[in-house]
Tab-separated table of C-alpha atoms in Angstrom:
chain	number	residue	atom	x	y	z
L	1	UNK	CA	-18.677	-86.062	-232.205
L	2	UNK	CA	-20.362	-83.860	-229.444
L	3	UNK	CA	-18.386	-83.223	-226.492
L	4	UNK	CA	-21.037	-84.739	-224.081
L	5	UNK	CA	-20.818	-88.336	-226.115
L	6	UNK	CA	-16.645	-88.474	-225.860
L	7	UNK	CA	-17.537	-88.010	-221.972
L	8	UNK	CA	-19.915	-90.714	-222.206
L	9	UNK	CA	-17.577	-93.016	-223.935
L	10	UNK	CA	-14.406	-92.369	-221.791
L	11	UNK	CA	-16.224	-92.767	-218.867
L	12	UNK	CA	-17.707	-96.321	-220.200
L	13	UNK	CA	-14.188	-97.378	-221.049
L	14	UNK	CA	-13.331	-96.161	-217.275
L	15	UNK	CA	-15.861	-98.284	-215.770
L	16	UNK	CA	-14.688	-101.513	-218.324
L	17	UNK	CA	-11.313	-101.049	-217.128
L	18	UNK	CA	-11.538	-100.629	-213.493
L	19	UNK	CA	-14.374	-103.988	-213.949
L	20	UNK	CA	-11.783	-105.956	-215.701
L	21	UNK	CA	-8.960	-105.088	-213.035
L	22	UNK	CA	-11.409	-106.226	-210.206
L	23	UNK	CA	-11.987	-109.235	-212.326
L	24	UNK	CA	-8.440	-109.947	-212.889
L	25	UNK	CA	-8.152	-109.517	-208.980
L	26	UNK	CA	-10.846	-111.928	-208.272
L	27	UNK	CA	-10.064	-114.761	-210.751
L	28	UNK	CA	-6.244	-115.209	-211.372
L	29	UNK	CA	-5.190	-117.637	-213.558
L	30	UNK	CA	-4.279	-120.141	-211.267
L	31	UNK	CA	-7.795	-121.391	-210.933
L	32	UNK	CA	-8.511	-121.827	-214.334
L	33	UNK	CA	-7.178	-124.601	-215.609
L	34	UNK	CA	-8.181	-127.844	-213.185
L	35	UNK	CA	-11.858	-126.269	-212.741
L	36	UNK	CA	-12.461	-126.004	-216.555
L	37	UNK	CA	-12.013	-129.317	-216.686
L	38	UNK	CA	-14.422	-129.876	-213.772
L	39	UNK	CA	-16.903	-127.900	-215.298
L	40	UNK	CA	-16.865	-125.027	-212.924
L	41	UNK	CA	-17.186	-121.726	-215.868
L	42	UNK	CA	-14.091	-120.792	-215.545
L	43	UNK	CA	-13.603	-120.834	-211.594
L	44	UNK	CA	-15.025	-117.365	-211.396
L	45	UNK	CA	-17.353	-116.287	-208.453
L	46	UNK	CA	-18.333	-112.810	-207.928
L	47	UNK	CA	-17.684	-113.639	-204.029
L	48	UNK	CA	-15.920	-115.565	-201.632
L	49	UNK	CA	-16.888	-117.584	-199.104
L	50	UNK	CA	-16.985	-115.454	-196.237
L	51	UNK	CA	-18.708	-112.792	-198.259
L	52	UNK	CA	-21.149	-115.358	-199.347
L	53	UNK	CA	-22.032	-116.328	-195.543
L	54	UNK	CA	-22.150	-112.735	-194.129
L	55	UNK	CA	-24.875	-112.451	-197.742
L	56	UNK	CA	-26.899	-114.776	-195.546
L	57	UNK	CA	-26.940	-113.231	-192.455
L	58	UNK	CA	-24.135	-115.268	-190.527
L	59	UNK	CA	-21.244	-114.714	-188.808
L	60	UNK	CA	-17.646	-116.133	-190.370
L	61	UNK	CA	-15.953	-118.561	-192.504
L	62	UNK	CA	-12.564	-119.278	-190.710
L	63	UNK	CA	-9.300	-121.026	-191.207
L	64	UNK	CA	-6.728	-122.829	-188.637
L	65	UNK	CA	-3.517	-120.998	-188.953
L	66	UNK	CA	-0.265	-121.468	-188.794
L	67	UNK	CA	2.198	-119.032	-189.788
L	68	UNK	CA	4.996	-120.384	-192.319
L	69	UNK	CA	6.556	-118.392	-195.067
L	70	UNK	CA	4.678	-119.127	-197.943
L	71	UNK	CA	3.684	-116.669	-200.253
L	72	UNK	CA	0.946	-118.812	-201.907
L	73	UNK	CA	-0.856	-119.620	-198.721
L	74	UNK	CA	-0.392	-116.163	-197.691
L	75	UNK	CA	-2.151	-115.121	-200.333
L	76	UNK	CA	-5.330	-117.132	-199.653
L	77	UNK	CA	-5.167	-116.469	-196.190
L	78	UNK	CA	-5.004	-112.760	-196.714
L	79	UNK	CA	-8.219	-112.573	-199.288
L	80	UNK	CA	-5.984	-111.388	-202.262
L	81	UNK	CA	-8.624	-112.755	-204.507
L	82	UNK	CA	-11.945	-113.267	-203.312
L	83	UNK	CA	-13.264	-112.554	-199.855
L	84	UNK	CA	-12.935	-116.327	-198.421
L	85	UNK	CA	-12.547	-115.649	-194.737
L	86	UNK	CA	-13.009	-113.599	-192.015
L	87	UNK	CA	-12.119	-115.680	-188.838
L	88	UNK	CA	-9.021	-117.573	-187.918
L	89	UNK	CA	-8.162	-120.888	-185.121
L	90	UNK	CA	-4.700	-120.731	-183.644
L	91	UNK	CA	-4.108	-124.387	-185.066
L	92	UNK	CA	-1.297	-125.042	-181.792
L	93	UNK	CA	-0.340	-121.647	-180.820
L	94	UNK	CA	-2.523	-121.583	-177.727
L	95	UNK	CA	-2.222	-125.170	-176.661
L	96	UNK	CA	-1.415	-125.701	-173.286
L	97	UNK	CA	1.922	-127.283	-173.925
L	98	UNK	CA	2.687	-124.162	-176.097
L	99	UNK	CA	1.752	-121.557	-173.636
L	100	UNK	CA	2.788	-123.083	-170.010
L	101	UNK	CA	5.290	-125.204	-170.811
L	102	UNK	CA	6.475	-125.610	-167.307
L	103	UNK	CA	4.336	-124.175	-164.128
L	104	UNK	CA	3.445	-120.419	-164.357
L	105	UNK	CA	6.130	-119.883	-167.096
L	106	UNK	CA	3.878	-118.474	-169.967
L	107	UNK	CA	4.864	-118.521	-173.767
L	108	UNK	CA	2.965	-116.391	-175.365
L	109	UNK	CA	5.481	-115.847	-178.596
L	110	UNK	CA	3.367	-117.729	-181.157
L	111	UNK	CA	-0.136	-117.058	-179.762
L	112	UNK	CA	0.794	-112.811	-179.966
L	113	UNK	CA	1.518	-113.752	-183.956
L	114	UNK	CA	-1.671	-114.979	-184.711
L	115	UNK	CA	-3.501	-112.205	-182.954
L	116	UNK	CA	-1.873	-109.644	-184.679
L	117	UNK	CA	-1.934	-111.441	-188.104
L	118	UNK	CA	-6.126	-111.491	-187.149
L	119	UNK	CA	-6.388	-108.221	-185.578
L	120	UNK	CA	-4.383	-106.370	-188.390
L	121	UNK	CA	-7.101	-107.561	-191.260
L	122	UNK	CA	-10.388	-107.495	-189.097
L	123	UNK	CA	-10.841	-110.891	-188.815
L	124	UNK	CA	-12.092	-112.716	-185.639
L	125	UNK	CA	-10.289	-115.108	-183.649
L	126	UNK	CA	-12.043	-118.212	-182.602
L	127	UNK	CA	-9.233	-119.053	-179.693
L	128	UNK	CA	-8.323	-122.702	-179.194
L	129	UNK	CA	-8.401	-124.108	-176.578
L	130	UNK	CA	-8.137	-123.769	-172.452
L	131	UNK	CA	-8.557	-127.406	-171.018
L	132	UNK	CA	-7.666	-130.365	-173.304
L	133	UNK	CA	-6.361	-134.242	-172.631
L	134	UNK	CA	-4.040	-133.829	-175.005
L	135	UNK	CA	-0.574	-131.506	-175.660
L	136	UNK	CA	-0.315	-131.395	-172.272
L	137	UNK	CA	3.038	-130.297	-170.914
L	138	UNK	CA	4.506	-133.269	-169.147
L	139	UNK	CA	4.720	-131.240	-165.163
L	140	UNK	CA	0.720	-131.622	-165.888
L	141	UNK	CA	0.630	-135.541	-166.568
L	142	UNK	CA	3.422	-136.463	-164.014
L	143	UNK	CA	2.464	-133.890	-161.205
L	144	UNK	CA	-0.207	-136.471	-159.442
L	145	UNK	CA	-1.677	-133.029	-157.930
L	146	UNK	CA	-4.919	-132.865	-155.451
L	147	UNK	CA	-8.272	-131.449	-156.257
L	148	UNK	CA	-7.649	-128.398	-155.299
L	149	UNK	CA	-4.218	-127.684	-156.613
L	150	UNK	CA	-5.174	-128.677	-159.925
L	151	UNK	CA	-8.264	-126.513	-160.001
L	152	UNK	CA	-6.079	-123.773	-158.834
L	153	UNK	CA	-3.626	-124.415	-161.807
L	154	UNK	CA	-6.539	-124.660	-164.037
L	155	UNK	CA	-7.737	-121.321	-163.246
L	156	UNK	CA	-4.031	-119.678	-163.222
L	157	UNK	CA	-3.986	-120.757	-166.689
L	158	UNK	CA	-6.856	-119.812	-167.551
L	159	UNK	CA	-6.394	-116.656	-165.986
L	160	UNK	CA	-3.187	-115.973	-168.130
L	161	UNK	CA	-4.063	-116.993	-171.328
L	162	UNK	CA	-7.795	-115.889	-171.750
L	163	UNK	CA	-7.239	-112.730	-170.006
L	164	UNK	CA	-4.479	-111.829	-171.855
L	165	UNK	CA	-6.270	-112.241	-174.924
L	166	UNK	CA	-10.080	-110.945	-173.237
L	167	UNK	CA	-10.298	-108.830	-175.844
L	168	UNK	CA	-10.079	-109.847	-179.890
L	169	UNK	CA	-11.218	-113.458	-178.868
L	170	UNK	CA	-14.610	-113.407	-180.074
L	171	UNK	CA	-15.193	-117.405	-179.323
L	172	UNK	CA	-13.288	-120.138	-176.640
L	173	UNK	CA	-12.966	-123.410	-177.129
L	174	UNK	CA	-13.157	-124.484	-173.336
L	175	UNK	CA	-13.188	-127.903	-173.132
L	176	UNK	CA	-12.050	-129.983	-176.076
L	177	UNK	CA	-12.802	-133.444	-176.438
L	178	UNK	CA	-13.785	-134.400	-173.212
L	179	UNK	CA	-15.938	-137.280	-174.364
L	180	UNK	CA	-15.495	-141.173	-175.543
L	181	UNK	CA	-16.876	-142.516	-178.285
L	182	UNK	CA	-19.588	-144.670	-176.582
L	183	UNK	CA	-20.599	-140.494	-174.663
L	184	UNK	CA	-18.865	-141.870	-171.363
L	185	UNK	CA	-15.967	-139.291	-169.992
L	186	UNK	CA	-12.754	-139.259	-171.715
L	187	UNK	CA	-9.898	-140.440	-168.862
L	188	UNK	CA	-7.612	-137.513	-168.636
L	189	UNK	CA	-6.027	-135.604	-165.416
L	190	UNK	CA	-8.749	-133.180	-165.385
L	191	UNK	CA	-11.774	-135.607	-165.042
L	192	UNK	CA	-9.384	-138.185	-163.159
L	193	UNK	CA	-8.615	-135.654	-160.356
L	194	UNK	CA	-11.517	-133.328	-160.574
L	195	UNK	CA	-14.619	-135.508	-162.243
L	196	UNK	CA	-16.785	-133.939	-164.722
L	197	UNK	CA	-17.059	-130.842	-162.407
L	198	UNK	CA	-13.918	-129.406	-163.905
L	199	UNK	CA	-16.363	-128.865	-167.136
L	200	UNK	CA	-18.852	-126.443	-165.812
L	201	UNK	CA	-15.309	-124.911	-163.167
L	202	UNK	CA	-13.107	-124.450	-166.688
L	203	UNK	CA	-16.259	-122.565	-168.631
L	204	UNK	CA	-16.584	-120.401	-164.584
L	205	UNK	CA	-13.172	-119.368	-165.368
L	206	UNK	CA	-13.300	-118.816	-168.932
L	207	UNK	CA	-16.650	-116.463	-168.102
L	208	UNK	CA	-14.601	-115.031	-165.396
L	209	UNK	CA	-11.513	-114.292	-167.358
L	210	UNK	CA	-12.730	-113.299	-171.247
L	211	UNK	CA	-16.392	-111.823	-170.691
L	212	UNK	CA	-17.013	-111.048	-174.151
L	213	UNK	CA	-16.005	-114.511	-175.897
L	214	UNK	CA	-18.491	-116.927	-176.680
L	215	UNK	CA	-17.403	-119.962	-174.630
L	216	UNK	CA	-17.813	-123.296	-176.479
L	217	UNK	CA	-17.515	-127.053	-176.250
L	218	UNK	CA	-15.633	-128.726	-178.807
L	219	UNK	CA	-15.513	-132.144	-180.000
L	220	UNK	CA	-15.272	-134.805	-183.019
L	221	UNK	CA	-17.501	-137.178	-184.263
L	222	UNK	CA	-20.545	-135.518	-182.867
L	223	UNK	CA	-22.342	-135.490	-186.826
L	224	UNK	CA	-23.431	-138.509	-186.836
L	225	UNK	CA	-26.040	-137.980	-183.831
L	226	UNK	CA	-24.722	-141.395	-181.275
L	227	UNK	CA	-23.841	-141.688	-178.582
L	228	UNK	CA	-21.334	-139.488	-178.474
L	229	UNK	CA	-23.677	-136.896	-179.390
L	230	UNK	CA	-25.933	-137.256	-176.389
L	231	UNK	CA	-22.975	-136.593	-174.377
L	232	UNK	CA	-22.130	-133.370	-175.736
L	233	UNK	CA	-25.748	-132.685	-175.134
L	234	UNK	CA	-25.058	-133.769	-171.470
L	235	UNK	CA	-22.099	-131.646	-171.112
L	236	UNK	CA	-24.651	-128.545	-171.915
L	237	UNK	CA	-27.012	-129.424	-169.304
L	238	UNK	CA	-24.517	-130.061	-166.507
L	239	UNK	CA	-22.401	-126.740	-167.180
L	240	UNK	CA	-25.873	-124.901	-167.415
L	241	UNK	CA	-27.076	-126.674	-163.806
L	242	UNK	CA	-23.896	-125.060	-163.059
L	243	UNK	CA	-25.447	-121.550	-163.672
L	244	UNK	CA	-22.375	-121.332	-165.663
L	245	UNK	CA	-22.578	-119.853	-169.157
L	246	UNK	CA	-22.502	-122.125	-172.449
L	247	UNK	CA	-22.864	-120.443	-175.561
L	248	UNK	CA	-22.006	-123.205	-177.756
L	249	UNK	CA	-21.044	-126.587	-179.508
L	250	UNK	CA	-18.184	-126.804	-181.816
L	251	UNK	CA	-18.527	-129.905	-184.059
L	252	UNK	CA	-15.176	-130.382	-185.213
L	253	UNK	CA	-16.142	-132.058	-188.360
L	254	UNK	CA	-13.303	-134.040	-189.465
L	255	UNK	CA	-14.791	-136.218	-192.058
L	256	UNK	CA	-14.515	-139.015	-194.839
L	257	UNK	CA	-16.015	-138.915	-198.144
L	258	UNK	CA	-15.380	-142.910	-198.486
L	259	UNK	CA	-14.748	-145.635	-195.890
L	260	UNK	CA	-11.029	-145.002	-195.190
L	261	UNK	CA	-8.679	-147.022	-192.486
L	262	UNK	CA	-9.176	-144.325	-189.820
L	263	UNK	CA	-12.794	-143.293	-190.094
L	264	UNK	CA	-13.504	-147.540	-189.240
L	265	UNK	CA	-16.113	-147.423	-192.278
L	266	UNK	CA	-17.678	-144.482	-191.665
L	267	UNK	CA	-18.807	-141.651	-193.668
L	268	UNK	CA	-20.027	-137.998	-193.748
L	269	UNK	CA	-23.183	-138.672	-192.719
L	270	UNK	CA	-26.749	-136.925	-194.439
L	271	UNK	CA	-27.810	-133.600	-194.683
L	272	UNK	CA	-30.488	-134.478	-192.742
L	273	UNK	CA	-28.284	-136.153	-190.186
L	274	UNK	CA	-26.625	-132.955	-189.550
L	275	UNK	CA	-29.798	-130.749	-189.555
L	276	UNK	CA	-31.024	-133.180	-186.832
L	277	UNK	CA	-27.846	-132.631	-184.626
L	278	UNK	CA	-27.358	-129.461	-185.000
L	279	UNK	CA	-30.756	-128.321	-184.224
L	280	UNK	CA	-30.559	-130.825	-181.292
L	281	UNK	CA	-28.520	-128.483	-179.566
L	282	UNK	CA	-29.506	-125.033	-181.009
L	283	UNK	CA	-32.434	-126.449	-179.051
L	284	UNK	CA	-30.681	-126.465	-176.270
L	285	UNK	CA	-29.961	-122.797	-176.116
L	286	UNK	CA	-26.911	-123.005	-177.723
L	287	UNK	CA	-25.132	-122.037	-181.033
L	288	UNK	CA	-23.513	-124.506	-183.151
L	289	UNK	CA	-20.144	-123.726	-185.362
L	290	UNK	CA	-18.038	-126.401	-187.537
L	291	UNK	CA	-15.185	-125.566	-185.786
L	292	UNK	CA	-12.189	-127.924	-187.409
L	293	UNK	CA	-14.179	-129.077	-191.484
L	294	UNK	CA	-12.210	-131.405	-193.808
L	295	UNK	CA	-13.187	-134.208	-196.018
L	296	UNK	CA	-10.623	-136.662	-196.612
L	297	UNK	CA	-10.409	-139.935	-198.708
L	298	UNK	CA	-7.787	-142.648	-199.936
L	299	UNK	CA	-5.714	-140.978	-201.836
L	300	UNK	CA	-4.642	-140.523	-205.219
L	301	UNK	CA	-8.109	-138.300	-205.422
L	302	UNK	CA	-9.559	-139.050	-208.716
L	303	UNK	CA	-12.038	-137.138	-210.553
L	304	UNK	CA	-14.801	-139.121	-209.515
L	305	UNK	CA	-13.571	-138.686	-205.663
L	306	UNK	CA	-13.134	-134.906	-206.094
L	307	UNK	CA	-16.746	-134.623	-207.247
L	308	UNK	CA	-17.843	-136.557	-204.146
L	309	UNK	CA	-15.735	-134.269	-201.760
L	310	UNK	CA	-17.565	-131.137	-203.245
L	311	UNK	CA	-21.352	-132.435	-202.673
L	312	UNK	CA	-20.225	-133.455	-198.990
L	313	UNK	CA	-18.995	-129.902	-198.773
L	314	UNK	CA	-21.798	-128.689	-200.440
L	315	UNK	CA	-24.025	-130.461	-197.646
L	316	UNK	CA	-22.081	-129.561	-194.808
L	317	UNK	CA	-22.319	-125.910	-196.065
L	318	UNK	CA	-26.275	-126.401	-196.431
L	319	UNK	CA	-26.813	-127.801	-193.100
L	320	UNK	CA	-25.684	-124.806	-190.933
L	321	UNK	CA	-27.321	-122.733	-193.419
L	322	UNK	CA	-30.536	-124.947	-192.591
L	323	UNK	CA	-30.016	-124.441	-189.059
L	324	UNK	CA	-30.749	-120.253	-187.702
L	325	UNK	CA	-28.304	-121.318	-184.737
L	326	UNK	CA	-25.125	-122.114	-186.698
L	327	UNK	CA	-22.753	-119.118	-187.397
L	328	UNK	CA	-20.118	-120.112	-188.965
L	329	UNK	CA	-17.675	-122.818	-190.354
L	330	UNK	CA	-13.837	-123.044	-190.058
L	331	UNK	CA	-11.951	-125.120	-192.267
L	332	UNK	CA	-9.050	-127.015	-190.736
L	333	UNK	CA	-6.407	-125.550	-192.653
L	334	UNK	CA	-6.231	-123.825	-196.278
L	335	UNK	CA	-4.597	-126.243	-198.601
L	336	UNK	CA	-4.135	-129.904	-198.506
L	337	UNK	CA	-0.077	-129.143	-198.515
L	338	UNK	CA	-0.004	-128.290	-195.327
L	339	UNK	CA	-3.030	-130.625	-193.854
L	340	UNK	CA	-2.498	-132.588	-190.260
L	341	UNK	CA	-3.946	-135.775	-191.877
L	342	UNK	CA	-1.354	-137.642	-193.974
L	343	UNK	CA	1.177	-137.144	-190.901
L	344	UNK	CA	-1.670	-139.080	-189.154
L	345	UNK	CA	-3.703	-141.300	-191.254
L	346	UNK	CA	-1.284	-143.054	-193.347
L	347	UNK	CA	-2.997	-143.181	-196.955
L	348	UNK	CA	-5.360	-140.388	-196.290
L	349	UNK	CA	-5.498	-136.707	-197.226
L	350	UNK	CA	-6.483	-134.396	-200.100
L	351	UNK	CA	-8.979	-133.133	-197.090
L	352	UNK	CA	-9.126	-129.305	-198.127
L	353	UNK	CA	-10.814	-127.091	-200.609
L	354	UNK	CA	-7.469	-126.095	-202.122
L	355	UNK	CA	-5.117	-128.481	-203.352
L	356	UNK	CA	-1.236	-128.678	-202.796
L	357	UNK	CA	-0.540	-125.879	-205.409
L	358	UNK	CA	-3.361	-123.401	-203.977
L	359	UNK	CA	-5.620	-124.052	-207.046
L	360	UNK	CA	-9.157	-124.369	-206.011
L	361	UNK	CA	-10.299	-127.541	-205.771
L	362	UNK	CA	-14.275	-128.668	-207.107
L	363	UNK	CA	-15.343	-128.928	-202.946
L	364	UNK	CA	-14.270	-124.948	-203.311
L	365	UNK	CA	-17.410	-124.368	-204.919
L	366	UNK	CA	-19.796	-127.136	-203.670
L	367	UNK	CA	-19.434	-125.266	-200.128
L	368	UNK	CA	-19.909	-122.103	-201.802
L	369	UNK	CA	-23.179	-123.570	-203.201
L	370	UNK	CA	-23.854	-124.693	-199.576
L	371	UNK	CA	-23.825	-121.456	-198.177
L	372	UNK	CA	-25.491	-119.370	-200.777
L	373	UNK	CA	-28.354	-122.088	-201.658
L	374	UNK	CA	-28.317	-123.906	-198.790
């Protein structure tokens, strides 16, 4: 054998080698077994989902996180295998009852972790959130301040938590949930005190504070293009008469693949549905994001109910992809071990596109579909 054909052949073995280790790396064998069974080849796909969305020209797939000692999740989190995120949400670690738990005493211990878990693998931090109804710190709900004193505590806090973090949050979540379901003003001591001019004052502040995020309104239940909808849509044009910046609508997402006690007999609604809403306010002038995605059902999930969850992934996926003005998706956790919705809905769960031993779950690759077909 010539010299110049044992070169070929050791650098052919080489290239198997290193191919197989990537492979290996890419498709361990805990998702084999459950997505055989589903049908899925083998679980293998060449990329992730993050990958897959950045293939077609957006922005992030994200996760809420919250940072517990578990190796497994850690793993998933961190990309070990395929490239499945590139964004995170502090799930509570910048809630107001977290960071100013009494007046001008700032807590920034948990919210430091998550930026330097982000910051040390190049992800982006969608930061959540500045002025919310909810997790309040009881001085806030009790206080009974004036007009003015709570816009000036507003803006202190805004002050200290966006500007500390000015620079690696890429997007705010301003306002959260300001709305009813019926698009009237959620009671709370912001609009009680203020009225619905502490929207366009909280998204001054945020501008003022952390230039380069994307400020955002966030909300559930805004899919299904009500009532509620036309309120978010509202919010936009009041914080715009403003001459306050907007740059976009987070719809939280937090859906049902069957009628389920909580969602009242709702449902995810239709592709089309979502196309409609979302371009309804890309129209506006303003990005959209799913900020918060799960799909969950009565549980035991069956096979039958798993195959559901991945086509309503698989349209969620498609509909931002429809949609030039929607960047990005986050998914409201990682695995359904550690999901917020069986401490909630009694019943309810199996939400995420992992399952409670970190094996990829059919909806895995229904919104992988979503993002590269969609």
């Amino acid at each position: 054998m010539q010299l110049s054909q044992i070169a070929a052949i050791l650098a052919f073995t080489a290239s198997a080698v290193a191919q197989s280790a990537q492979i290996a790396k890419r498709d361990p064998p805990r998702n084999g077994g459950d997505c055989n069974q589903a049908g899925w080849n083998g679980c293998y796909n060449p990329v992730g989902l993050a990958d897959a969305m950045k293939q077609r020209g957006r922005e992030f797939v994200g996760f809420a996180l919250t940072i517990r000692n578990d190796s497994a999740e850690l793993s998933v989190q961190s990309n070990t295998y395929e490239e499945d995120f590139n964004s995170v949400t502090p799930e509570n670690d910048m809630k107001w009852e977290v960071t100013e738990p009494q007046r001008n005493v700032f807590n920034f211990v948990g919210s430091d972790k998550i930026v330097q878990f982000a910051t040390s693998r190049g992800y982006e931090i969608h930061c959540h959130n500045l002025v919310w109804h909810s997790q309040l710190p009881p001085w806030i709900a009790a206080g009974n301040f004036s007009n003015a004193t709570l816009i000036s505590i507003m803006e202190n806090h805004i002050k200290n938590l966006a500007g500390r973090y000015a620079d690696v949050c890429t997007r705010w979540d301003v306002v959260n949930e300001a709305l009813n379901e019926d698009g009237t003003y959620r009671s709370s001591p912001w609009y009680n005190t203020i009225g619905e001019a502490f929207l366009p004052l909280a998204f001054k502040f945020a501008a003022q504070y952390s230039p380069k995020s994307k400020l955002y309104y966030n909300d559930y239940n805004l899919e299904y293009n009500g009532n509620k909808t036309v309120g978010a849509k509202r919010i936009v044009d009041l914080i715009k008469s403003y001459g306050v910046r907007i740059d976009g609508v987070g719809l939280q997402a937090h859906l049902t693949i069957e009628p389920t006690p909580s969602s009242g007999g709702g449902v995810t609604p239709s592709q089309d549905t979502l196309e409609t809403v979302l371009k309804g306010f890309t129209k506006k002038g303003v990005s959209v994001v799913y900020t918060e995605l799960d799909e969950r059902m009565v549980v035991p999930a069956t096979k039958a109910k798993l195959e559901l969850q991945r086509q309503q992934f698989k349209n969620v996926a498609s509909s931002c992809l429809a949609v030039k003005g929607c960047v990005g998706i986050t998914l409201w956790g990682v695995s359904d071990k550690y999901s917020w919705i069986p401490g909630v809905f009694a019943g309810e769960g199996s939400a995420l596109v992992w399952d409670e031993n970190f094996q990829k779950k059919p909806a895995y690759y229904g919104m992988l579909e979503g993002i590269q077909k969609g």
